[in-house]
Coordinates of C-alpha atoms and ligand atoms in Angstrom, one line a residue:
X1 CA 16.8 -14.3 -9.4
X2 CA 17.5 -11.6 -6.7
X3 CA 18.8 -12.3 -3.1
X4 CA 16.1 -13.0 -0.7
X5 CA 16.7 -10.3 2.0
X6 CA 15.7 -11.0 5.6
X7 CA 12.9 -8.8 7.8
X8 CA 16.4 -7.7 9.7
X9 CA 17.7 -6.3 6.5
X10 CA 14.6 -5.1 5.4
X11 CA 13.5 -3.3 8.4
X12 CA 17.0 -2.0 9.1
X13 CA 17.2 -0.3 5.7
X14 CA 14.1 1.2 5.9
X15 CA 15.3 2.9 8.8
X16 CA 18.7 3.9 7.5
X17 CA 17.4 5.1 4.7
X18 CA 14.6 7.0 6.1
X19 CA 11.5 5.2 4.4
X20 CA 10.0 4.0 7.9
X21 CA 10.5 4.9 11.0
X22 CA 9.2 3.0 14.4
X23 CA 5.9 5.2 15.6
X24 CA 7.2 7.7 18.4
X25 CA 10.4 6.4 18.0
X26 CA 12.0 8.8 20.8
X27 CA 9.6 7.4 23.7
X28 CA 10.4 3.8 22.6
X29 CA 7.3 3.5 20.6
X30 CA 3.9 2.8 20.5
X31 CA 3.1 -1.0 19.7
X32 CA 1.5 -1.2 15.9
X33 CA 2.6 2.1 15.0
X34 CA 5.1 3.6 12.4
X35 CA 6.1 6.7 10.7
X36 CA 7.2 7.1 7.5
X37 CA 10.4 9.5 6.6
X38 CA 11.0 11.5 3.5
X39 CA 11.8 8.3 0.9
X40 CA 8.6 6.4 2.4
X41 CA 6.5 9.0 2.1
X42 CA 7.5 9.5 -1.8
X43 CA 7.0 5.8 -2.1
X44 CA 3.7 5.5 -0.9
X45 CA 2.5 8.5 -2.4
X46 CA 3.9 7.2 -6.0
X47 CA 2.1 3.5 -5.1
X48 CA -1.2 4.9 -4.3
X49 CA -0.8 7.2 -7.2
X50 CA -0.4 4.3 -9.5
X51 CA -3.0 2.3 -7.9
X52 CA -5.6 5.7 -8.4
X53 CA -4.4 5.7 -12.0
X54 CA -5.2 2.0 -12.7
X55 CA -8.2 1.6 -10.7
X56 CA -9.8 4.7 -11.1
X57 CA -8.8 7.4 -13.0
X58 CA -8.2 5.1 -16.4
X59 CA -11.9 4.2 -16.1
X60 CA -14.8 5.7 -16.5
X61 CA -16.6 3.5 -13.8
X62 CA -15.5 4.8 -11.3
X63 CA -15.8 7.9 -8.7
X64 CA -14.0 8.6 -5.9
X65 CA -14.2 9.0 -2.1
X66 CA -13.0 10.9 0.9
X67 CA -15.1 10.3 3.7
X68 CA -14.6 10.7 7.2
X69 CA -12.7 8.6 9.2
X70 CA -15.7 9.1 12.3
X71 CA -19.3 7.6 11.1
X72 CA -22.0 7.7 13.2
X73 CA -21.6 4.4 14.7
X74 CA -25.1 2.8 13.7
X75 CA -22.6 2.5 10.6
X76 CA -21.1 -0.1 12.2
X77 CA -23.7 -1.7 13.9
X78 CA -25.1 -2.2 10.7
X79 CA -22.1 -3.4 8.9
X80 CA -21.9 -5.8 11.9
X81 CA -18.3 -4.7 12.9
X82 CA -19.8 -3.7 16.2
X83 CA -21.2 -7.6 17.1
X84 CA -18.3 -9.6 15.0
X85 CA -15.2 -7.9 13.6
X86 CA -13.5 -9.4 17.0
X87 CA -10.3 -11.6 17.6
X88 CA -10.1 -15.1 19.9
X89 CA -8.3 -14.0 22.5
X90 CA -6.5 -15.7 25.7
X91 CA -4.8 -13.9 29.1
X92 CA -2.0 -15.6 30.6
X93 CA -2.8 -15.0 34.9
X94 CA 0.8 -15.1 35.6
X95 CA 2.2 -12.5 33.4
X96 CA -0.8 -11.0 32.1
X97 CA 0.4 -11.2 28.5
X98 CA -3.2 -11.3 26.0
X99 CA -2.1 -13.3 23.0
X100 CA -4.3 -14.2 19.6
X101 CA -5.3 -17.7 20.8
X102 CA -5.2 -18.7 17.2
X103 CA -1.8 -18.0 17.4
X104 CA -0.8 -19.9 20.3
X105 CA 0.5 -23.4 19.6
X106 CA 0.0 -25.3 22.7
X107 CA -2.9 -24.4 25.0
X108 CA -1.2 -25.3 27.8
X109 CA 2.1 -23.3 28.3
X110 CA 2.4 -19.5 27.7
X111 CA 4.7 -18.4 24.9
X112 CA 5.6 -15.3 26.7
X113 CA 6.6 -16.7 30.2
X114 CA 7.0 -20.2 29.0
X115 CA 4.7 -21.1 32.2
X116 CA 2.3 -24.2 31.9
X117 CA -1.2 -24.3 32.5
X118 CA -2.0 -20.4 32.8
X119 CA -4.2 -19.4 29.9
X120 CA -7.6 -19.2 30.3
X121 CA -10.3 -19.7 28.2
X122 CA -10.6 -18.1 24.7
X123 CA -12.9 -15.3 24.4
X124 CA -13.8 -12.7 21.1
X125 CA -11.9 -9.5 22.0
X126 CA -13.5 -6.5 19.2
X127 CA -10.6 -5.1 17.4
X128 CA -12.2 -1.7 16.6
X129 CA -10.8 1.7 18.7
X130 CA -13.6 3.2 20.3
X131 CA -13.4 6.9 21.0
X132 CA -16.2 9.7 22.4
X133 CA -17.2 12.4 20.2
X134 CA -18.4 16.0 21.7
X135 CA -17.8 16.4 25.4
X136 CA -20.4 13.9 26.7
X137 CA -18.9 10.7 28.3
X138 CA -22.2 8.5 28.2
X139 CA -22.2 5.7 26.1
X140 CA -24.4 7.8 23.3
X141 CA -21.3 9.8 22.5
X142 CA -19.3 6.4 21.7
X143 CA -18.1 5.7 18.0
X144 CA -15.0 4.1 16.6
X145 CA -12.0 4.6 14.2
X146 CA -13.0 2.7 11.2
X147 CA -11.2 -0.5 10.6
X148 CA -11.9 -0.5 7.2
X149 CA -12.6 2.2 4.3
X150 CA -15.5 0.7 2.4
X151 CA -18.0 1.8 5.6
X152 CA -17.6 5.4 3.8
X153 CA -17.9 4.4 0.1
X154 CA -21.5 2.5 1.2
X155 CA -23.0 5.3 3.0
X156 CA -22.1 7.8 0.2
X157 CA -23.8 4.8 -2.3
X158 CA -26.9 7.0 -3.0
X159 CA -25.4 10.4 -2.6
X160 CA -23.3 9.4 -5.6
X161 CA -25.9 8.2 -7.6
X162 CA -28.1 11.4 -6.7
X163 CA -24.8 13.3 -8.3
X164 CA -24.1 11.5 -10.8
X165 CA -26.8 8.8 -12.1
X166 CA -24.0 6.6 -12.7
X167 CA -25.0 3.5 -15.1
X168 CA -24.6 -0.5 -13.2
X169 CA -21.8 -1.4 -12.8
X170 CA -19.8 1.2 -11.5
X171 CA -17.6 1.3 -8.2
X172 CA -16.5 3.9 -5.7
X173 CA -12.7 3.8 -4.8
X174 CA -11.2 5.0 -1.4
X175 CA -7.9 5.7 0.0
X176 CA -7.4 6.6 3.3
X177 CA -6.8 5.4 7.3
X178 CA -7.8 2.1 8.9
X179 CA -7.5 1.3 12.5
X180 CA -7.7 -1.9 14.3
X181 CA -6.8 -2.7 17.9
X182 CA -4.6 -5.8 17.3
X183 CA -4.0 -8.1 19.8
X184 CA -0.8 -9.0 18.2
X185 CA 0.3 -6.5 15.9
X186 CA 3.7 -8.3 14.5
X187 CA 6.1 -8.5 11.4
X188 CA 7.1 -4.5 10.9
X189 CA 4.3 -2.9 9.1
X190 CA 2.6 -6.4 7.9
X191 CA 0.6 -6.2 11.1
X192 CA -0.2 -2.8 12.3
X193 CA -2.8 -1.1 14.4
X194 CA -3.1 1.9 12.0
X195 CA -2.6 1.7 8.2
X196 CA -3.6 2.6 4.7
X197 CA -5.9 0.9 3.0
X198 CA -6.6 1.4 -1.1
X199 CA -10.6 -0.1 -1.6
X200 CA -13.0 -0.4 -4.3
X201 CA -16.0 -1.2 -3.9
X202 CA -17.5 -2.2 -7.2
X203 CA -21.5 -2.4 -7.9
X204 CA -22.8 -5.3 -10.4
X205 CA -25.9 -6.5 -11.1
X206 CA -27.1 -9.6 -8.5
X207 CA -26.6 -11.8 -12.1
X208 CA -23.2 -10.3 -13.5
X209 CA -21.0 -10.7 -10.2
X210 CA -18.8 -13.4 -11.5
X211 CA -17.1 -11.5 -14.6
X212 CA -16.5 -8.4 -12.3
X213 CA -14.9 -10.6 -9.7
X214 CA -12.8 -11.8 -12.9
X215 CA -11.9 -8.9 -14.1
X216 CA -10.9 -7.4 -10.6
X217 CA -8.8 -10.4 -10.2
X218 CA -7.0 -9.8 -13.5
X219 CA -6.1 -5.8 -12.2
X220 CA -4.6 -6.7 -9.2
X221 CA -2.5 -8.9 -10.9
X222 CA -1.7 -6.4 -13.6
X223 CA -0.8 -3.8 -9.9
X224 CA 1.2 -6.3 -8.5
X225 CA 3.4 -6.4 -12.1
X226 CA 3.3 -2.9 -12.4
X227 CA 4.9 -2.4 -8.7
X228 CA 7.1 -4.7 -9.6
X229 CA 6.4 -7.7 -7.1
X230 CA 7.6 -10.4 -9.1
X231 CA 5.4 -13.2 -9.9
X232 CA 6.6 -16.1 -8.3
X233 CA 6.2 -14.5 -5.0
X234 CA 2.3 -14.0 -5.3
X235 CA -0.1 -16.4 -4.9
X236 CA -4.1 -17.1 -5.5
X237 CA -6.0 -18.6 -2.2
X238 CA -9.2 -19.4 -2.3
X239 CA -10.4 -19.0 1.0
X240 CA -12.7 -21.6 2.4
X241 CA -16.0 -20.5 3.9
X242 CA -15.3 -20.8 7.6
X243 CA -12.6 -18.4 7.0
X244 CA -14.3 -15.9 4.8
X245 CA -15.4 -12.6 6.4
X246 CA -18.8 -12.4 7.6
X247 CA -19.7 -10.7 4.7
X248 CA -18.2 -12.3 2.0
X249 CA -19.9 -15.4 -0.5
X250 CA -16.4 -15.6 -2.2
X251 CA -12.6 -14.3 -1.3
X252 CA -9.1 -14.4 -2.7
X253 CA -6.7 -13.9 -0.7
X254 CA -3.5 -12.8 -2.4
X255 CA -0.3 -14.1 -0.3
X256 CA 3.1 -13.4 -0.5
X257 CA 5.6 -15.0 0.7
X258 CA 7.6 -13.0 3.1
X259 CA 10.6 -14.3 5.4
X260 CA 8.2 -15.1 8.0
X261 CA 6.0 -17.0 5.7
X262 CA 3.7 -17.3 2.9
X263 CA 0.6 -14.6 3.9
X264 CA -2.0 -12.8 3.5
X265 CA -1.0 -9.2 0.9
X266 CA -4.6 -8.4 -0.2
X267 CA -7.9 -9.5 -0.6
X268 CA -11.0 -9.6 -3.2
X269 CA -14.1 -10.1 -2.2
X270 CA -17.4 -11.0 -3.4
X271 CA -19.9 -9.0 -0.9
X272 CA -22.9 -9.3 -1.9
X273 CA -25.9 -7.1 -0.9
X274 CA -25.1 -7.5 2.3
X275 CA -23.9 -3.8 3.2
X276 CA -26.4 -2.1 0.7
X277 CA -28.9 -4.0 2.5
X278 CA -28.0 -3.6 6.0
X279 CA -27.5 0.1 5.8
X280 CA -31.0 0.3 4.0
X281 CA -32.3 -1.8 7.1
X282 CA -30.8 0.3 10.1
X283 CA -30.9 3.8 8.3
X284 CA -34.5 3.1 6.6
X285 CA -33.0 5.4 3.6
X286 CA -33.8 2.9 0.4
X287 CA -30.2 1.8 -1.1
X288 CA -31.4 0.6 -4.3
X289 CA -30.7 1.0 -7.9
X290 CA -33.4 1.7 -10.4
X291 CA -32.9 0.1 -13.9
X292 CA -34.5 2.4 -15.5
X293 CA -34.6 -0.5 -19.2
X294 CA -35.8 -3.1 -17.2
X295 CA -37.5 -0.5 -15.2
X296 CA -37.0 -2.4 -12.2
X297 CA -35.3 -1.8 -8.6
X298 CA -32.6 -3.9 -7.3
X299 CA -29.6 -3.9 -4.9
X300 CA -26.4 -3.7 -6.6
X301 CA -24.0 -6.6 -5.5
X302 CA -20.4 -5.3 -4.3
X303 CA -16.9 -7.2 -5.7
X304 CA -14.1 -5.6 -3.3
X305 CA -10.6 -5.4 -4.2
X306 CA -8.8 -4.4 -1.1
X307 CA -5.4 -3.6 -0.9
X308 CA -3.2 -2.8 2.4
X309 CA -0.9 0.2 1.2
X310 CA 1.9 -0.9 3.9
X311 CA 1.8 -4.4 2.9
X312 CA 2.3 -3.4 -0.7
X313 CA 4.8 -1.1 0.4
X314 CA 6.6 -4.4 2.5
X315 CA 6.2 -6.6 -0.8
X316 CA 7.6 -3.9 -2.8
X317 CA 10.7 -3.7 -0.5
X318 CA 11.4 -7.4 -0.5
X319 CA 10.7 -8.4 -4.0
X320 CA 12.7 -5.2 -5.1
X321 CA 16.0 -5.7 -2.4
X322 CA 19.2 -7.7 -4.3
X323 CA 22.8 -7.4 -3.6
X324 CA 25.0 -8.0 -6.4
X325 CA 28.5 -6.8 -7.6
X326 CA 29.3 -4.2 -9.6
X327 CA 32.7 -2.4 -10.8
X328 CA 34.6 -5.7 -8.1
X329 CA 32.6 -4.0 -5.3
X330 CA 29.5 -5.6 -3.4
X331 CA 26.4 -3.5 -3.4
X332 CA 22.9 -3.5 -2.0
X333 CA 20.2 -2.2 -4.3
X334 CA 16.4 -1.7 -4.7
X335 CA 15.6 -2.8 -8.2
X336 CA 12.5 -0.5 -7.7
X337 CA 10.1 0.5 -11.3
X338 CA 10.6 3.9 -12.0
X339 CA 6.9 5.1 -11.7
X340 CA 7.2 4.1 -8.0
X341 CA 11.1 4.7 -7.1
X342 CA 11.2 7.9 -4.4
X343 CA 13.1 9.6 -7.0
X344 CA 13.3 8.9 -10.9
X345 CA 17.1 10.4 -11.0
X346 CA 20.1 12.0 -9.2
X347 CA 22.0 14.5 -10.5
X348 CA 25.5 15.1 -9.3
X349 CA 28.2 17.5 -10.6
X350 CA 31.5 15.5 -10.7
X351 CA 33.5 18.1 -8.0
X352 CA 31.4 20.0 -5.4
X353 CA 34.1 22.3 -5.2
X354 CA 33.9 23.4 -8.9
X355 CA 31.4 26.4 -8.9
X356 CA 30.5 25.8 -13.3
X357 CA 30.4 22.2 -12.3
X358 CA 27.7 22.8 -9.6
X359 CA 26.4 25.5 -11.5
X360 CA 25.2 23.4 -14.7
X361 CA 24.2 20.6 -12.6
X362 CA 22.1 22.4 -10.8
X363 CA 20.7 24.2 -14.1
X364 CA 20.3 20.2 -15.6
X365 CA 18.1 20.0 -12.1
X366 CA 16.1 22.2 -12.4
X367 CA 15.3 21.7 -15.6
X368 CA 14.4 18.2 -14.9
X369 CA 11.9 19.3 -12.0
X370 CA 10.3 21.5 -14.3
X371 CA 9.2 18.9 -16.8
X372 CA 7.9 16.8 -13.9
X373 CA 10.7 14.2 -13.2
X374 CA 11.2 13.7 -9.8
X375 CA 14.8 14.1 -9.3
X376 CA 17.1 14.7 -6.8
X377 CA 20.8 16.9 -6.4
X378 CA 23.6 15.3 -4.8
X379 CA 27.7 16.4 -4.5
X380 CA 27.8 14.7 -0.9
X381 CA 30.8 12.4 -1.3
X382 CA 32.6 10.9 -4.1
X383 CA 30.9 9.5 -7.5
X384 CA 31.2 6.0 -6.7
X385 CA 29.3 6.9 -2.6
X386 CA 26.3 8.5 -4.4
X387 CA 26.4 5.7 -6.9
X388 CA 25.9 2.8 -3.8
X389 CA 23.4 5.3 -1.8
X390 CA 21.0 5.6 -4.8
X391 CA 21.1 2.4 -5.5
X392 CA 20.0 1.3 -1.8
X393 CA 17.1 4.0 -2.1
X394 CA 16.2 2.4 -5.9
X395 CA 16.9 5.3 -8.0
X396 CA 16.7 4.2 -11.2
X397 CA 19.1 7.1 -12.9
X398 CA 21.9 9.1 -12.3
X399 CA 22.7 12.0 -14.1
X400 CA 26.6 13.3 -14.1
X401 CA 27.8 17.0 -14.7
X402 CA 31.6 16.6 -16.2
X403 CA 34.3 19.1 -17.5
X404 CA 33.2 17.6 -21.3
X405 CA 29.8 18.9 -20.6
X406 CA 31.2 22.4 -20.1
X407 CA 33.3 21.8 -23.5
X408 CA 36.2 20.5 -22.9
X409 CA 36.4 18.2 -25.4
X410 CA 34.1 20.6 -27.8
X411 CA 32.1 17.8 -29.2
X412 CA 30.8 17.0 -26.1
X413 CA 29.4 20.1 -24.9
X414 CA 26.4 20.1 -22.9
X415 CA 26.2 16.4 -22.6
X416 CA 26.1 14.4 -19.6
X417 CA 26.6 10.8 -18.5
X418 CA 23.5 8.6 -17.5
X419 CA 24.3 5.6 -15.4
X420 CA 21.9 2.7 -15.1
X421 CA 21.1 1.4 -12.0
X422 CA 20.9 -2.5 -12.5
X423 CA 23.6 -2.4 -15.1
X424 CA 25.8 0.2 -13.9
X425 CA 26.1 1.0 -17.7
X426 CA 26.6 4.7 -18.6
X427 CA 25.9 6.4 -21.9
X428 CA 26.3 10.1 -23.1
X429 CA 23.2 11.7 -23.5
X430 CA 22.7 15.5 -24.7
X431 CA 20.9 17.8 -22.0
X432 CA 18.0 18.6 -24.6
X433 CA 17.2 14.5 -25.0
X434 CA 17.6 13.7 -21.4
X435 CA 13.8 13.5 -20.6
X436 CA 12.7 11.7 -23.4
X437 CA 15.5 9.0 -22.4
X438 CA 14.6 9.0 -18.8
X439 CA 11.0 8.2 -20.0
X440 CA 11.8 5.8 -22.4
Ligands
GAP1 N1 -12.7 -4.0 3.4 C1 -12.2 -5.3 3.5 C2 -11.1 -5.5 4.4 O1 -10.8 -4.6 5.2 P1 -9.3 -7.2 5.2 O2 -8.8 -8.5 4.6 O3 -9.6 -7.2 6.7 O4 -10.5 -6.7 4.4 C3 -7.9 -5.7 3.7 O5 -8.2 -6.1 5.0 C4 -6.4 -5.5 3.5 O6 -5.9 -4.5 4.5 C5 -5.5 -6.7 3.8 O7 -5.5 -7.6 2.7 C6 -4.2 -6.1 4.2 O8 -3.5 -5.7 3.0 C7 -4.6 -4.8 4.9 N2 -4.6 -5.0 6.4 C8 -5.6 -5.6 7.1 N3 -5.2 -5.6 8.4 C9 -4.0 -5.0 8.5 C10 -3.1 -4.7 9.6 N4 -3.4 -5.0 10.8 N5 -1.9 -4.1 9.3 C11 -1.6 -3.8 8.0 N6 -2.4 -4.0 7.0 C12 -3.6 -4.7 7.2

């Protein structure tokens, strides 16, 4: 059992360590915002790579997406984000603070001035960013950010199927922006106003739902393992029906349990017709699917897994964060998978200020980058400082350049010595075998 870090130590080493930033960190930020540095960036881009492999690409179900992040917004009148994708919300008159009234414990005294009696009533507040499009300011010019990705996989429904006369089921799959104006954006990246969001949305006959709901249920799981959040720390929620989207006959929310609590990381959803059949209603373009057996038309129903890429990224970093001790000296380290660590392995030559030291390590480098691993050079500091910094940033490997691999003792020319992460155990390992054991 790892060591249960805090948000503190969480948020602070992601900042340290350049895997997020706070948005426009230099004006004292932007509210709901954040940027991601150099080992972020690597991270995410491995975690939605994995999720593309294991939702999409290892399929043959399933087609991809990019659409725009503007739709014309009778897109969202007909999805009914327009009318209801809105928040309770309350205004203290004293300090002016807005605050989620579902989040406010007692209705009578303001949590941010502590004053009794100043919060007015509760109304909805809609969470979507509008913006104008073209130079016109009338209201006709309006549309919005999207606060969700599966807008643009139901509008493209029947361009794919035009393309591609794809057989029932079969699902389109999205990764891309989301933006929603939260009242309360709180909790690092857990609550943002702009974020990722990975989506499928997945079409079944009306009569088959259930076993795709099932079997969407079962690869999230399988995600979660493969990103390594462990087990105990996810859990199943049926959600009840007055807290189910407006468009959903069945959700599961998967919760985590972060320091702040046990909450939502992702949801499935079982949407029905509704979007095929309110974008065939406002668009008048027929969104049905002919079955050409039965020969009859129907509309498809949708299951939804939707996953939150900066959530994932959040779980990843806490389930993954232990500190231990290794070699009598304390450590912190992210016990990250390799198919998602920022970097697979570091390579160091033992002295910086041995040229044939630097000069085979960087040759060992190289090679490595060439068959694909994604490795990293470092001679900043001594072995056992590159040692502790890769182990914060969850390199799995590291690779070390020594006088034996130049031949000093001659039966140990052109060997190196690979160092586990979570053991600390180092082996010798010739040059030519060092990619098969790094992806073993
Ligand atoms: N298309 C369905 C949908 O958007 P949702 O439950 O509103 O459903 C899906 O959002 C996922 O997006 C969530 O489970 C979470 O991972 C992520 N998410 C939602 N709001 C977020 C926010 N404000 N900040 C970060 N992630 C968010």
């Amino acid at each position: 059992m790892s060591k249960k870090p805090s948000m503190e130590e969480i948020v602070s080493l992601a900042k340290r360590r350049g895997f997020i930033y706070p948005g426009s960190d230099i004006y004292g930020g932007l509210s709901g915002t954040y940027d991601f540095g150099p080992l972020g960036v690597a991270l995410k881009q491995n975690v939605k790579n994995l999720w593309w492999r294991m939702f999409v690409s290892d399929r043959e179900d399933m087609y991809g997406i990019d659409a725009a992040i503007l739709m014309n917004p009778k897109a969202w009148e007909a999805s009914g984000h327009v009318a209801g994708f809105s928040d309770p919300m309350v205004e203290c008159t004293n300090c002016k603070a807005r605050l989620r009234a579902d989040h406010v414990e007692d209705k009578n005294v303001c949590p941010s001035c502590g004053k009794k009696g100043t919060l007015g009533e509760a109304r909805q507040f809609n969470m979507m960013f509008s913006t104008q499009v073209g130079a016109s300011e009338d209201a006709s010019a309006r549309t919005y950010l999207r606060p969700e990705t599966a807008g643009g996989m139901f509008v493209n429904f029947k361009n794919v199927i035009d393309s591609f006369h794809p057989k029932l089921p079969f699902g389109l799959a999205q990764v891309g922006k989301a933006f929603r104006n939260e009242i309360a954006p709180r909790d690092f990246v857990f609550r943002a106003r702009e974020f990722e969001q990975m989506e499928v949305e997945y079409f079944v006959h009306p009569e088959r739902w259930e076993a795709a709901f099932e079997e969407w249920h079962g690869i999230m799981h399988a995600f979660a393992k493969a990103v390594g959040i462990r087990k105990e720390e996810i859990h199943d929620l049926e959600v009840a029906p007055e807290d189910r989207a407006h468009y959903s006959k069945r959700t599961i929310d998967f919760e985590f349990d972060y320091p702040f609590g046990r909450k939502e990381l992702w949801g499935l959803a079982y949407r029905t017709d509704f979007d095929l059949s309110a974008h065939e209603a406002t668009s008048g373009v027929e969104l049905k699917y002919l079955d050409e057996e039965a020969k009859e038309k129907v509309t498809p129903h949708v299951i939804e897994p939707s996953l939150g890429v900066e959530r994932t990224i959040l779980a990843i970093l806490l389930s993954a964060y232990d500190e231990d001790e290794l070699g009598g000296e304390a450590r912190s380290v992210l016990r990250l998978p390799a198919v998602i660590a920022p970097y697979e392995v570091a390579v160091f030559p033992l002295l910086k200020n041995k040229p044939e030291l630097v000069a085979k390590a960087r040759e060992v480098f190289r090679t490595l980058k060439v068959a694909g691993i994604r490795a990293i050079f470092d001679d900043n500091g001594n072995i056992g400082k590159r040692y502790r910094r890769q182990d914060e940033i969850g390199t799995p490997a590291c690779v070390t350049i020594d006088f034996d691999t130049l031949g000093e003792k001659p039966e140990l020319l052109d060997t190196v010595t690979l160092r586990n992460r979570d053991t600390g155990d180092q082996q010798r390992v010739n040059i030519a075998d060092l990619v098969t054991a790094l992806r073993s």
